[in-house]
Amino acid sequence: MKAFTYERATSAKEAASAAVRTPGAKFIAGGTNLLDLMKLQIETPQHLIDVNGLGLDKITPTSDGGLRVGALVRNTDLAADARVRKDYGVLSRALVSGASGQLRNKATTAGNLLQRTRCPYFYDTTKPCNKRQPGSGCAAIGGFNRNLAVMGTSDACIATHPSDMAVAMRVLDATVETVNAAGQTRAIPIADFHRLPGTTPNIETSLAPGELITAVRLPKPIGGTHIYQKVRDRASYAFALISVAAVIQPGGRGRLAFGGLAHKPWRVEAAEAQMPNGAKATASAVLAGARTTSQNAFKLPLVERTIGAVFEEAKA
């Protein structure tokens, strides 16, 4: 780990201002991903801005019947909140399927949205990676890519986004609230928050430099049966090969979002019209345009089978 300077911010605007005026600065809260990356010198911030004292750790009702989740709410607390468990069960289930209990006790809502890919070549500094070092190439293309993306990929990157929580928030149509150094706030639909890789896979979100996440807003509950199915190589503490976040209404209509398929939580709203026609029709619509390798082509039938399992669970 390289040397860095450190400060504690006392307001969200002050934190954003400090990030803008200090080259190479990073925000830190739970630090469960950032510190690992710093130890490997994949992230080498020259300055850390500690945002833990900003009071963004509350879950409060909104005027439209939803919930506002502070950026610093810990994953354990969000998953256990009675309102979340009652009205946003898919989110609670997604949270407890991720990481370990110790990590969930420390990890924050904003940090979970911003965690970096687990592509093995991103973590191997002896190999080229356009996400870690723009323009260096992608060792995953043609390399070991069994866990990597089949949707929305580019010739520059086939990494997947690792968050379970973000997949559930995508199916719920959450909104990310931010503040910048001028104190201006912004509400970003989560559909627009994470980016596909294109030619700049190192730019992973729509956040501007220094812009700080302050909260995530969940819309009014939509009812239905909430399910989160995560398929992985071992029963715990593993990232998804694929995951499905589902909210299914009586009659079989509803919403589906997927993890493990793409560089961002993957949702195809138009494909949801196929849900009453069964798993095969739905999977075919979701996976239109898929680009697979010899190692990850298994994800396509796995998506269909997992959707089928979700539909059966919804009937039970």
mmCIF file of C-alpha atoms in Angstrom:
data_model
loop_
_atom_site.group_PDB
_atom_site.id
_atom_site.type_symbol
_atom_site.label_atom_id
_atom_site.label_comp_id
_atom_site.label_asym_id
_atom_site.label_seq_id
_atom_site.Cartn_x
_atom_site.Cartn_y
_atom_site.Cartn_z
ATOM 1 C CA MET A 1 0.000 0.000 0.000
ATOM 2 C CA LYS A 2 1.339 3.417 -0.934
ATOM 3 C CA ALA A 3 1.331 6.400 1.427
ATOM 4 C CA PHE A 4 -1.681 8.702 1.362
ATOM 5 C CA THR A 5 -3.067 11.663 3.274
ATOM 6 C CA TYR A 6 -6.372 11.588 5.138
ATOM 7 C CA GLU A 7 -9.140 13.915 6.284
ATOM 8 C CA ARG A 8 -12.582 13.600 7.846
ATOM 9 C CA ALA A 9 -15.334 15.550 6.095
ATOM 10 C CA THR A 10 -18.039 17.236 8.167
ATOM 11 C CA SER A 11 -20.621 17.804 5.411
ATOM 12 C CA ALA A 12 -21.465 16.216 2.082
ATOM 13 C CA LYS A 13 -20.702 19.427 0.196
ATOM 14 C CA GLU A 14 -17.355 19.749 1.977
ATOM 15 C CA ALA A 15 -16.488 16.165 1.049
ATOM 16 C CA ALA A 16 -17.316 16.788 -2.611
ATOM 17 C CA SER A 17 -15.311 20.045 -2.569
ATOM 18 C CA ALA A 18 -12.298 18.284 -1.064
ATOM 19 C CA ALA A 19 -12.461 15.606 -3.747
ATOM 20 C CA VAL A 20 -12.470 18.210 -6.518
ATOM 21 C CA ARG A 21 -9.598 20.304 -5.150
ATOM 22 C CA THR A 22 -7.361 17.348 -4.253
ATOM 23 C CA PRO A 23 -6.000 15.380 -7.237
ATOM 24 C CA GLY A 24 -6.101 11.641 -6.725
ATOM 25 C CA ALA A 25 -8.618 11.784 -3.856
ATOM 26 C CA LYS A 26 -11.090 9.008 -3.030
ATOM 27 C CA PHE A 27 -14.006 8.840 -0.615
ATOM 28 C CA ILE A 28 -13.844 6.097 2.003
ATOM 29 C CA ALA A 29 -16.622 4.720 4.212
ATOM 30 C CA GLY A 30 -16.717 0.956 4.826
ATOM 31 C CA GLY A 31 -13.674 0.499 2.611
ATOM 32 C CA THR A 32 -14.351 -3.219 2.160
ATOM 33 C CA ASN A 33 -13.380 -3.129 -1.528
ATOM 34 C CA LEU A 34 -11.216 -0.009 -1.699
ATOM 35 C CA LEU A 35 -8.705 -1.127 0.942
ATOM 36 C CA ASP A 36 -8.243 -4.491 -0.774
ATOM 37 C CA LEU A 37 -7.531 -2.678 -4.033
ATOM 38 C CA MET A 38 -5.106 -0.315 -2.299
ATOM 39 C CA LYS A 39 -3.162 -3.240 -0.830
ATOM 40 C CA LEU A 40 -2.772 -4.636 -4.354
ATOM 41 C CA GLN A 41 -1.903 -1.144 -5.674
ATOM 42 C CA ILE A 42 -4.756 -1.337 -8.172
ATOM 43 C CA GLU A 43 -6.167 1.753 -6.498
ATOM 44 C CA THR A 44 -3.499 4.249 -5.411
ATOM 45 C CA PRO A 45 -5.352 7.297 -4.041
ATOM 46 C CA GLN A 46 -3.121 10.105 -2.839
ATOM 47 C CA HIS A 47 -5.766 11.348 -0.428
ATOM 48 C CA LEU A 48 -8.672 9.695 1.400
ATOM 49 C CA ILE A 49 -11.779 11.646 2.429
ATOM 50 C CA ASP A 50 -13.538 9.839 5.266
ATOM 51 C CA VAL A 51 -17.309 10.367 4.917
ATOM 52 C CA ASN A 52 -18.382 8.215 7.867
ATOM 53 C CA GLY A 53 -19.283 11.244 9.991
ATOM 54 C CA LEU A 54 -21.801 12.776 7.599
ATOM 55 C CA GLY A 55 -24.910 11.340 9.240
ATOM 56 C CA LEU A 56 -26.034 9.594 6.056
ATOM 57 C CA ASP A 57 -26.912 6.418 7.927
ATOM 58 C CA LYS A 58 -30.702 6.720 8.232
ATOM 59 C CA ILE A 59 -33.583 5.002 6.440
ATOM 60 C CA THR A 60 -36.521 7.411 6.247
ATOM 61 C CA PRO A 61 -39.948 7.398 4.579
ATOM 62 C CA THR A 62 -40.466 9.649 1.550
ATOM 63 C CA SER A 63 -43.503 11.775 0.732
ATOM 64 C CA ASP A 64 -44.491 9.470 -2.150
ATOM 65 C CA GLY A 65 -44.656 6.365 0.042
ATOM 66 C CA GLY A 66 -41.165 5.044 -0.626
ATOM 67 C CA LEU A 67 -37.963 4.927 1.415
ATOM 68 C CA ARG A 68 -34.811 7.025 1.344
ATOM 69 C CA VAL A 69 -31.760 4.943 2.223
ATOM 70 C CA GLY A 70 -28.759 6.984 3.372
ATOM 71 C CA ALA A 71 -25.500 6.317 1.558
ATOM 72 C CA LEU A 72 -23.850 5.117 4.774
ATOM 73 C CA VAL A 73 -26.540 2.626 5.831
ATOM 74 C CA ARG A 74 -24.720 -0.650 6.403
ATOM 75 C CA ASN A 75 -25.788 -3.629 4.326
ATOM 76 C CA THR A 76 -26.759 -5.623 7.424
ATOM 77 C CA ASP A 77 -29.004 -2.830 8.707
ATOM 78 C CA LEU A 78 -30.662 -2.342 5.316
ATOM 79 C CA ALA A 79 -31.370 -6.048 4.911
ATOM 80 C CA ALA A 80 -32.828 -6.262 8.432
ATOM 81 C CA ASP A 81 -35.007 -3.131 8.292
ATOM 82 C CA ALA A 82 -38.621 -4.191 8.877
ATOM 83 C CA ARG A 83 -39.944 -1.893 6.128
ATOM 84 C CA VAL A 84 -37.446 -3.276 3.616
ATOM 85 C CA ARG A 85 -38.226 -6.870 4.558
ATOM 86 C CA LYS A 86 -41.982 -6.213 4.240
ATOM 87 C CA ASP A 87 -42.171 -4.121 1.057
ATOM 88 C CA TYR A 88 -38.846 -4.640 -0.734
ATOM 89 C CA GLY A 89 -38.132 -8.288 0.015
ATOM 90 C CA VAL A 90 -36.077 -8.749 -3.145
ATOM 91 C CA LEU A 91 -33.600 -6.180 -1.808
ATOM 92 C CA SER A 92 -33.314 -7.802 1.593
ATOM 93 C CA ARG A 93 -32.766 -11.222 0.005
ATOM 94 C CA ALA A 94 -30.150 -9.893 -2.405
ATOM 95 C CA LEU A 95 -28.209 -8.239 0.409
ATOM 96 C CA VAL A 96 -27.983 -11.344 2.582
ATOM 97 C CA SER A 97 -26.838 -13.411 -0.412
ATOM 98 C CA GLY A 98 -23.756 -11.225 -0.822
ATOM 99 C CA ALA A 99 -20.386 -11.369 0.947
ATOM 100 C CA SER A 100 -20.032 -12.520 4.572
ATOM 101 C CA GLY A 101 -21.782 -11.330 7.702
ATOM 102 C CA GLN A 102 -18.661 -9.445 8.772
ATOM 103 C CA LEU A 103 -18.434 -7.622 5.447
ATOM 104 C CA ARG A 104 -22.143 -6.778 5.434
ATOM 105 C CA ASN A 105 -21.737 -5.244 8.894
ATOM 106 C CA LYS A 106 -19.175 -2.821 7.475
ATOM 107 C CA ALA A 107 -20.162 -2.320 3.820
ATOM 108 C CA THR A 108 -22.343 0.660 2.931
ATOM 109 C CA THR A 109 -25.145 1.250 0.444
ATOM 110 C CA ALA A 110 -23.126 3.675 -1.691
ATOM 111 C CA GLY A 111 -19.994 1.577 -1.522
ATOM 112 C CA ASN A 112 -21.913 -1.479 -2.671
ATOM 113 C CA LEU A 113 -23.045 0.392 -5.787
ATOM 114 C CA LEU A 114 -19.451 1.430 -6.500
ATOM 115 C CA GLN A 115 -17.616 -1.845 -5.892
ATOM 116 C CA ARG A 116 -15.281 -2.886 -8.688
ATOM 117 C CA THR A 117 -15.437 -5.962 -10.865
ATOM 118 C CA ARG A 118 -14.058 -9.327 -9.731
ATOM 119 C CA CYS A 119 -12.628 -10.138 -13.162
ATOM 120 C CA PRO A 120 -9.375 -12.000 -12.304
ATOM 121 C CA TYR A 121 -7.364 -9.987 -14.821
ATOM 122 C CA PHE A 122 -8.394 -6.727 -13.156
ATOM 123 C CA TYR A 123 -6.693 -7.996 -9.999
ATOM 124 C CA ASP A 124 -3.618 -9.412 -11.775
ATOM 125 C CA THR A 125 -1.324 -6.445 -12.322
ATOM 126 C CA THR A 126 0.984 -8.515 -14.544
ATOM 127 C CA LYS A 127 -1.777 -8.774 -17.179
ATOM 128 C CA PRO A 128 -3.293 -6.094 -19.432
ATOM 129 C CA CYS A 129 -6.665 -4.710 -18.365
ATOM 130 C CA ASN A 130 -8.380 -1.731 -19.981
ATOM 131 C CA LYS A 131 -10.403 -1.157 -16.839
ATOM 132 C CA ARG A 132 -7.337 -0.941 -14.587
ATOM 133 C CA GLN A 133 -5.021 0.698 -17.157
ATOM 134 C CA PRO A 134 -6.882 2.225 -20.110
ATOM 135 C CA GLY A 135 -5.459 1.264 -23.483
ATOM 136 C CA SER A 136 -3.461 -1.711 -22.199
ATOM 137 C CA GLY A 137 -5.763 -4.386 -23.649
ATOM 138 C CA CYS A 138 -8.020 -7.087 -22.221
ATOM 139 C CA ALA A 139 -6.466 -10.369 -21.136
ATOM 140 C CA ALA A 140 -9.900 -11.799 -20.354
ATOM 141 C CA ILE A 141 -10.826 -11.894 -24.034
ATOM 142 C CA GLY A 142 -9.186 -15.140 -25.066
ATOM 143 C CA GLY A 143 -8.232 -15.895 -21.474
ATOM 144 C CA PHE A 144 -10.072 -17.522 -18.587
ATOM 145 C CA ASN A 145 -13.487 -15.927 -18.848
ATOM 146 C CA ARG A 146 -15.940 -18.495 -17.496
ATOM 147 C CA ASN A 147 -17.476 -16.016 -15.024
ATOM 148 C CA LEU A 148 -17.518 -13.009 -17.324
ATOM 149 C CA ALA A 149 -20.124 -11.109 -19.301
ATOM 150 C CA VAL A 150 -22.247 -12.233 -22.221
ATOM 151 C CA MET A 151 -24.402 -9.093 -22.611
ATOM 152 C CA GLY A 152 -23.416 -5.521 -23.403
ATOM 153 C CA THR A 153 -19.743 -6.407 -23.851
ATOM 154 C CA SER A 154 -17.231 -4.602 -26.050
ATOM 155 C CA ASP A 155 -13.893 -5.396 -27.670
ATOM 156 C CA ALA A 156 -12.297 -3.544 -24.749
ATOM 157 C CA CYS A 157 -13.896 -5.346 -21.773
ATOM 158 C CA ILE A 158 -16.070 -8.319 -20.829
ATOM 159 C CA ALA A 159 -16.061 -7.781 -17.048
ATOM 160 C CA THR A 160 -19.204 -8.167 -14.950
ATOM 161 C CA HIS A 161 -20.549 -5.970 -12.180
ATOM 162 C CA PRO A 162 -20.347 -7.863 -8.845
ATOM 163 C CA SER A 163 -23.108 -6.334 -6.702
ATOM 164 C CA ASP A 164 -26.180 -8.307 -5.659
ATOM 165 C CA MET A 165 -27.764 -5.260 -4.029
ATOM 166 C CA ALA A 166 -27.595 -3.224 -7.232
ATOM 167 C CA VAL A 167 -29.462 -5.914 -9.180
ATOM 168 C CA ALA A 168 -32.342 -5.732 -6.714
ATOM 169 C CA MET A 169 -32.331 -1.935 -6.811
ATOM 170 C CA ARG A 170 -32.464 -2.099 -10.607
ATOM 171 C CA VAL A 171 -35.600 -4.244 -10.534
ATOM 172 C CA LEU A 172 -37.132 -1.801 -8.044
ATOM 173 C CA ASP A 173 -36.307 1.252 -10.231
ATOM 174 C CA ALA A 174 -34.363 2.972 -7.458
ATOM 175 C CA THR A 175 -32.866 6.451 -7.831
ATOM 176 C CA VAL A 176 -29.367 7.507 -6.734
ATOM 177 C CA GLU A 177 -29.101 10.915 -5.052
ATOM 178 C CA THR A 178 -25.828 12.883 -5.222
ATOM 179 C CA VAL A 179 -24.272 16.219 -4.353
ATOM 180 C CA ASN A 180 -21.386 18.018 -6.048
ATOM 181 C CA ALA A 181 -18.790 20.513 -4.873
ATOM 182 C CA ALA A 182 -21.125 23.450 -5.579
ATOM 183 C CA GLY A 183 -23.781 21.889 -3.359
ATOM 184 C CA GLN A 184 -25.989 21.015 -6.333
ATOM 185 C CA THR A 185 -27.969 17.804 -5.964
ATOM 186 C CA ARG A 186 -28.859 15.306 -8.657
ATOM 187 C CA ALA A 187 -31.194 12.289 -8.895
ATOM 188 C CA ILE A 188 -29.897 9.573 -11.229
ATOM 189 C CA PRO A 189 -32.195 6.672 -12.198
ATOM 190 C CA ILE A 190 -30.293 3.498 -11.402
ATOM 191 C CA ALA A 191 -30.825 2.377 -15.006
ATOM 192 C CA ASP A 192 -28.492 5.224 -15.996
ATOM 193 C CA PHE A 193 -26.084 5.011 -13.070
ATOM 194 C CA HIS A 194 -23.848 2.128 -14.193
ATOM 195 C CA ARG A 195 -22.324 2.235 -17.694
ATOM 196 C CA LEU A 196 -21.582 -0.402 -20.293
ATOM 197 C CA PRO A 197 -17.864 -0.701 -21.102
ATOM 198 C CA GLY A 198 -17.705 0.577 -24.689
ATOM 199 C CA THR A 199 -14.203 1.896 -25.322
ATOM 200 C CA THR A 200 -13.834 3.315 -21.799
ATOM 201 C CA PRO A 201 -14.458 0.467 -19.336
ATOM 202 C CA ASN A 202 -12.489 2.386 -16.700
ATOM 203 C CA ILE A 203 -15.442 4.824 -16.454
ATOM 204 C CA GLU A 204 -17.993 2.705 -14.630
ATOM 205 C CA THR A 205 -20.706 5.138 -13.514
ATOM 206 C CA SER A 206 -22.313 8.418 -14.544
ATOM 207 C CA LEU A 207 -20.873 10.215 -11.502
ATOM 208 C CA ALA A 208 -18.930 13.395 -12.272
ATOM 209 C CA PRO A 209 -15.498 13.916 -10.662
ATOM 210 C CA GLY A 210 -15.964 14.620 -6.954
ATOM 211 C CA GLU A 211 -19.702 13.892 -6.995
ATOM 212 C CA LEU A 212 -20.748 12.133 -3.778
ATOM 213 C CA ILE A 213 -23.627 9.682 -3.377
ATOM 214 C CA THR A 214 -25.823 10.802 -0.469
ATOM 215 C CA ALA A 215 -28.727 8.327 -0.654
ATOM 216 C CA VAL A 216 -30.675 5.820 -2.704
ATOM 217 C CA ARG A 217 -34.408 6.383 -2.988
ATOM 218 C CA LEU A 218 -36.752 3.417 -3.307
ATOM 219 C CA PRO A 219 -40.106 4.180 -4.982
ATOM 220 C CA LYS A 220 -43.485 3.319 -3.527
ATOM 221 C CA PRO A 221 -43.862 -0.451 -2.996
ATOM 222 C CA ILE A 222 -45.307 -2.330 -5.980
ATOM 223 C CA GLY A 223 -46.468 -5.460 -4.179
ATOM 224 C CA GLY A 224 -46.055 -8.855 -5.810
ATOM 225 C CA THR A 225 -43.865 -11.784 -4.867
ATOM 226 C CA HIS A 226 -40.222 -10.836 -4.320
ATOM 227 C CA ILE A 227 -37.545 -13.396 -5.172
ATOM 228 C CA TYR A 228 -33.748 -13.316 -5.474
ATOM 229 C CA GLN A 229 -32.086 -16.388 -6.967
ATOM 230 C CA LYS A 230 -28.290 -16.481 -7.028
ATOM 231 C CA VAL A 231 -26.429 -19.257 -8.847
ATOM 232 C CA ARG A 232 -22.784 -19.614 -7.847
ATOM 233 C CA ASP A 233 -20.003 -22.159 -7.688
ATOM 234 C CA ARG A 234 -20.267 -22.668 -3.925
ATOM 235 C CA ALA A 235 -23.014 -22.115 -1.422
ATOM 236 C CA SER A 236 -21.662 -19.003 0.287
ATOM 237 C CA TYR A 237 -19.224 -16.137 -0.100
ATOM 238 C CA ALA A 238 -19.029 -16.373 -3.880
ATOM 239 C CA PHE A 239 -20.025 -13.979 -6.611
ATOM 240 C CA ALA A 240 -22.873 -14.853 -8.946
ATOM 241 C CA LEU A 241 -22.481 -16.844 -12.123
ATOM 242 C CA ILE A 242 -25.898 -15.397 -12.719
ATOM 243 C CA SER A 243 -28.519 -13.948 -10.411
ATOM 244 C CA VAL A 244 -32.157 -13.053 -10.945
ATOM 245 C CA ALA A 245 -34.044 -10.368 -9.013
ATOM 246 C CA ALA A 246 -37.767 -10.768 -9.585
ATOM 247 C CA VAL A 247 -41.001 -9.072 -8.594
ATOM 248 C CA ILE A 248 -43.862 -11.175 -9.910
ATOM 249 C CA GLN A 249 -47.495 -10.124 -9.843
ATOM 250 C CA PRO A 250 -50.570 -12.395 -9.922
ATOM 251 C CA GLY A 251 -51.029 -13.647 -13.486
ATOM 252 C CA GLY A 252 -47.297 -13.991 -14.067
ATOM 253 C CA ARG A 253 -46.455 -10.461 -15.124
ATOM 254 C CA GLY A 254 -43.707 -8.542 -13.378
ATOM 255 C CA ARG A 255 -40.100 -7.415 -13.490
ATOM 256 C CA LEU A 256 -36.753 -9.183 -13.825
ATOM 257 C CA ALA A 257 -33.169 -7.946 -13.452
ATOM 258 C CA PHE A 258 -30.002 -10.013 -13.763
ATOM 259 C CA GLY A 259 -26.542 -10.082 -12.242
ATOM 260 C CA GLY A 260 -23.490 -11.865 -13.630
ATOM 261 C CA LEU A 261 -24.470 -11.192 -17.222
ATOM 262 C CA ALA A 262 -23.096 -7.747 -17.947
ATOM 263 C CA HIS A 263 -20.968 -4.789 -16.922
ATOM 264 C CA LYS A 264 -24.015 -3.429 -15.068
ATOM 265 C CA PRO A 265 -27.187 -4.836 -13.522
ATOM 266 C CA TRP A 266 -29.005 -6.108 -16.603
ATOM 267 C CA ARG A 267 -32.668 -5.470 -17.192
ATOM 268 C CA VAL A 268 -34.596 -5.550 -20.487
ATOM 269 C CA GLU A 269 -38.004 -4.076 -19.743
ATOM 270 C CA ALA A 270 -39.374 -5.046 -23.172
ATOM 271 C CA ALA A 271 -38.566 -8.698 -22.455
ATOM 272 C CA GLU A 272 -40.785 -8.683 -19.369
ATOM 273 C CA ALA A 273 -43.837 -8.821 -21.646
ATOM 274 C CA GLN A 274 -42.818 -12.448 -22.325
ATOM 275 C CA MET A 275 -43.036 -13.510 -18.679
ATOM 276 C CA PRO A 276 -46.560 -14.995 -18.953
ATOM 277 C CA ASN A 277 -45.285 -17.087 -21.894
ATOM 278 C CA GLY A 278 -42.765 -18.921 -19.739
ATOM 279 C CA ALA A 279 -39.054 -19.109 -19.025
ATOM 280 C CA LYS A 280 -37.896 -20.045 -22.524
ATOM 281 C CA ALA A 281 -39.629 -17.105 -24.212
ATOM 282 C CA THR A 282 -38.510 -14.718 -21.477
ATOM 283 C CA ALA A 283 -34.877 -15.862 -21.550
ATOM 284 C CA SER A 284 -34.784 -15.628 -25.334
ATOM 285 C CA ALA A 285 -35.949 -12.012 -25.172
ATOM 286 C CA VAL A 286 -33.576 -11.097 -22.339
ATOM 287 C CA LEU A 287 -30.560 -12.649 -24.063
ATOM 288 C CA ALA A 288 -31.097 -11.223 -27.554
ATOM 289 C CA GLY A 289 -27.698 -10.144 -28.878
ATOM 290 C CA ALA A 290 -25.677 -12.229 -26.413
ATOM 291 C CA ARG A 291 -21.976 -12.668 -27.189
ATOM 292 C CA THR A 292 -20.512 -15.745 -25.552
ATOM 293 C CA THR A 293 -17.155 -17.485 -25.404
ATOM 294 C CA SER A 294 -16.497 -21.224 -25.314
ATOM 295 C CA GLN A 295 -16.175 -20.938 -21.518
ATOM 296 C CA ASN A 296 -19.231 -18.880 -20.608
ATOM 297 C CA ALA A 297 -21.818 -20.047 -23.163
ATOM 298 C CA PHE A 298 -23.316 -22.144 -20.359
ATOM 299 C CA LYS A 299 -24.790 -18.944 -18.925
ATOM 300 C CA LEU A 300 -27.482 -18.813 -21.614
ATOM 301 C CA PRO A 301 -29.258 -22.061 -20.689
ATOM 302 C CA LEU A 302 -28.534 -21.305 -17.033
ATOM 303 C CA VAL A 303 -30.518 -18.069 -17.359
ATOM 304 C CA GLU A 304 -33.505 -19.957 -18.761
ATOM 305 C CA ARG A 305 -33.373 -22.600 -16.034
ATOM 306 C CA THR A 306 -33.037 -19.991 -13.283
ATOM 307 C CA ILE A 307 -35.947 -17.971 -14.634
ATOM 308 C CA GLY A 308 -37.927 -21.206 -14.656
ATOM 309 C CA ALA A 309 -37.018 -21.821 -11.016
ATOM 310 C CA VAL A 310 -38.059 -18.276 -10.132
ATOM 311 C CA PHE A 311 -41.413 -18.723 -11.839
ATOM 312 C CA GLU A 312 -42.011 -21.991 -9.987
ATOM 313 C CA GLU A 313 -41.101 -20.374 -6.667
ATOM 314 C CA ALA A 314 -43.554 -17.569 -7.380
ATOM 315 C CA LYS A 315 -46.357 -20.132 -7.840
ATOM 316 C CA ALA A 316 -45.592 -21.925 -4.581
#
